[in-house]
Amino acid sequence: MKKAVGWIVLILVIFYIGTNPGPASDIARGIGDGIAEVFRNVGIFVRELAT
């Protein structure tokens, strides 16, 4: 059952990206920026621990 739900979600995401590429790229950019911010903050935290 989990596999079927996963495939359905994947198909819907691909369909959304294919029909609305502009908003989908904005979402992907936002996710990427968020991940970059997390790694940046972890780096600052580790640097502050070392000093």
CSV table of C-alpha atoms in Angstrom, one decimal:
chain,number,residue,atom,x,y,z
A,1,MET,CA,0.0,0.0,0.0
A,2,LYS,CA,2.8,2.4,0.8
A,3,LYS,CA,4.5,1.8,-2.5
A,4,ALA,CA,1.2,2.6,-4.4
A,5,VAL,CA,0.8,5.8,-2.5
A,6,GLY,CA,4.4,6.7,-3.2
A,7,TRP,CA,4.0,6.1,-6.9
A,8,ILE,CA,0.8,8.2,-7.0
A,9,VAL,CA,2.5,11.1,-5.2
A,10,LEU,CA,5.4,10.9,-7.6
A,11,ILE,CA,3.1,10.9,-10.6
A,12,LEU,CA,1.2,13.9,-9.2
A,13,VAL,CA,4.4,15.8,-8.6
A,14,ILE,CA,5.7,15.1,-12.1
A,15,PHE,CA,2.3,16.2,-13.5
A,16,TYR,CA,2.4,19.4,-11.4
A,17,ILE,CA,6.0,20.3,-12.6
A,18,GLY,CA,5.0,19.6,-16.2
A,19,THR,CA,1.9,21.7,-16.1
A,20,ASN,CA,3.2,24.6,-13.9
A,21,PRO,CA,7.0,24.8,-14.4
A,22,GLY,CA,7.3,28.4,-13.1
A,23,PRO,CA,5.8,27.9,-9.6
A,24,ALA,CA,7.5,24.5,-9.3
A,25,SER,CA,10.9,26.0,-9.9
A,26,ASP,CA,10.2,28.7,-7.3
A,27,ILE,CA,9.3,25.9,-4.8
A,28,ALA,CA,12.5,24.0,-5.7
A,29,ARG,CA,14.6,27.2,-5.3
A,30,GLY,CA,13.0,27.8,-1.9
A,31,ILE,CA,13.7,24.3,-0.7
A,32,GLY,CA,17.3,24.6,-1.9
A,33,ASP,CA,17.8,28.0,-0.2
A,34,GLY,CA,16.4,26.5,3.0
A,35,ILE,CA,18.8,23.5,2.9
A,36,ALA,CA,21.7,25.9,2.3
A,37,GLU,CA,20.7,28.0,5.2
A,38,VAL,CA,20.6,25.0,7.5
A,39,PHE,CA,24.1,24.0,6.5
A,40,ARG,CA,25.3,27.5,6.9
A,41,ASN,CA,23.9,27.7,10.4
A,42,VAL,CA,25.4,24.4,11.4
A,43,GLY,CA,28.8,25.6,10.2
A,44,ILE,CA,28.5,28.8,12.3
A,45,PHE,CA,27.4,26.7,15.3
A,46,VAL,CA,30.4,24.4,14.9
A,47,ARG,CA,32.8,27.3,14.4
A,48,GLU,CA,31.5,29.0,17.6
A,49,LEU,CA,31.9,25.8,19.5
A,50,ALA,CA,35.6,25.6,18.4
A,51,THR,CA,36.4,29.1,19.5
